[in-house]
Amino acid sequence: MNVADTPSILGCLALVTLVAGMAKGLTGFGGALVMAPLFGLLIPAPEAGVLIVLIHFATSLQGVRSWARAVRWRTVIPLALVAMVCTAVTTRWMASENAVELRRHAAELQKYSGIAPVTERSGKKCWVHWRWQCPTFLRQTFVEWAAQTINKSFWAGAYYRQQRAKGASYQAAVRALAFKWIRILYRCWQTRTLYDESVYLNALRKRGSPLLGSLALPPRNA
């Protein structure tokens, strides 16, 4: 693990840790509430997580003498064992084929979150509806986030208006937009790259997408 590629990063990490320690002492809030988001901006998430755990462990050693005498081991040890078992089971599941497939394919995430519609066929009849069995909080998160991009993303606004022009309701249009966003965000996660609006617009240009055909596009980056 290389968390200090440059002295400036190491200095920033040390400063964040100092602020987190002061916040813990003054307010009682966990230092991770301060460190986690800021560490995540400076170093990769896995390294940030390990570093936060080590820092918390090191700072907790000062209280060993005081709490070792008062702690109720009959309660603590079973809880610790349960946590250990849960960690082992979760790690095993994350390494399983199903979890890998879920992470690998954006389509699976679209279905799992309930954003992808369900198509049912019976004879000559076809019925399209939204997915009922899904984590509703996750679905609503994607929908509300996609709605916020309508006025902030050039192509997202164009796509939303296109869907409304086709007769889609507000909710249906936003879900369709969320469906598109999941694929884009998943690709960014897969390649470990930040989202760049100009990159996606240029990809639409190259494909000759009708989405942007009748709209004035932003100038290309030099």
Short mmCIF file of N, CA and C in Angstrom, two decimals, residues 54-67:
data_model
loop_
_atom_site.label_atom_id
_atom_site.label_comp_id
_atom_site.label_asym_id
_atom_site.label_seq_id
_atom_site.Cartn_x
_atom_site.Cartn_y
_atom_site.Cartn_z
N LEU A 54 -6.43 1.78 10.96
CA LEU A 54 -5.18 1.78 11.71
C LEU A 54 -5.08 2.98 12.64
N ILE A 55 -5.54 4.15 12.14
CA ILE A 55 -5.49 5.35 12.98
C ILE A 55 -6.40 5.21 14.18
N HIS A 56 -7.61 4.71 13.95
CA HIS A 56 -8.54 4.51 15.07
C HIS A 56 -7.98 3.51 16.07
N PHE A 57 -7.34 2.46 15.58
CA PHE A 57 -6.77 1.45 16.47
C PHE A 57 -5.67 2.05 17.32
N ALA A 58 -4.79 2.84 16.67
CA ALA A 58 -3.67 3.42 17.40
C ALA A 58 -4.14 4.40 18.47
N THR A 59 -5.14 5.23 18.14
CA THR A 59 -5.61 6.22 19.12
C THR A 59 -6.41 5.58 20.24
N SER A 60 -6.99 4.41 19.99
CA SER A 60 -7.79 3.76 21.03
C SER A 60 -6.93 3.06 22.08
N LEU A 61 -5.65 2.85 21.76
CA LEU A 61 -4.77 2.15 22.71
C LEU A 61 -4.59 2.93 24.01
N GLN A 62 -4.75 4.27 23.96
CA GLN A 62 -4.54 5.06 25.16
C GLN A 62 -5.58 4.78 26.24
N GLY A 63 -6.72 4.20 25.83
CA GLY A 63 -7.77 3.93 26.81
C GLY A 63 -7.80 2.51 27.31
N VAL A 64 -6.80 1.71 26.94
CA VAL A 64 -6.81 0.29 27.31
C VAL A 64 -6.84 0.10 28.82
N ARG A 65 -6.01 0.83 29.54
CA ARG A 65 -5.92 0.63 30.99
C ARG A 65 -7.22 0.96 31.70
N SER A 66 -7.91 1.99 31.23
CA SER A 66 -9.13 2.42 31.92
C SER A 66 -10.31 1.51 31.63
N TRP A 67 -10.48 1.09 30.37
CA TRP A 67 -11.67 0.29 30.07
C TRP A 67 -11.46 -1.20 30.26
#
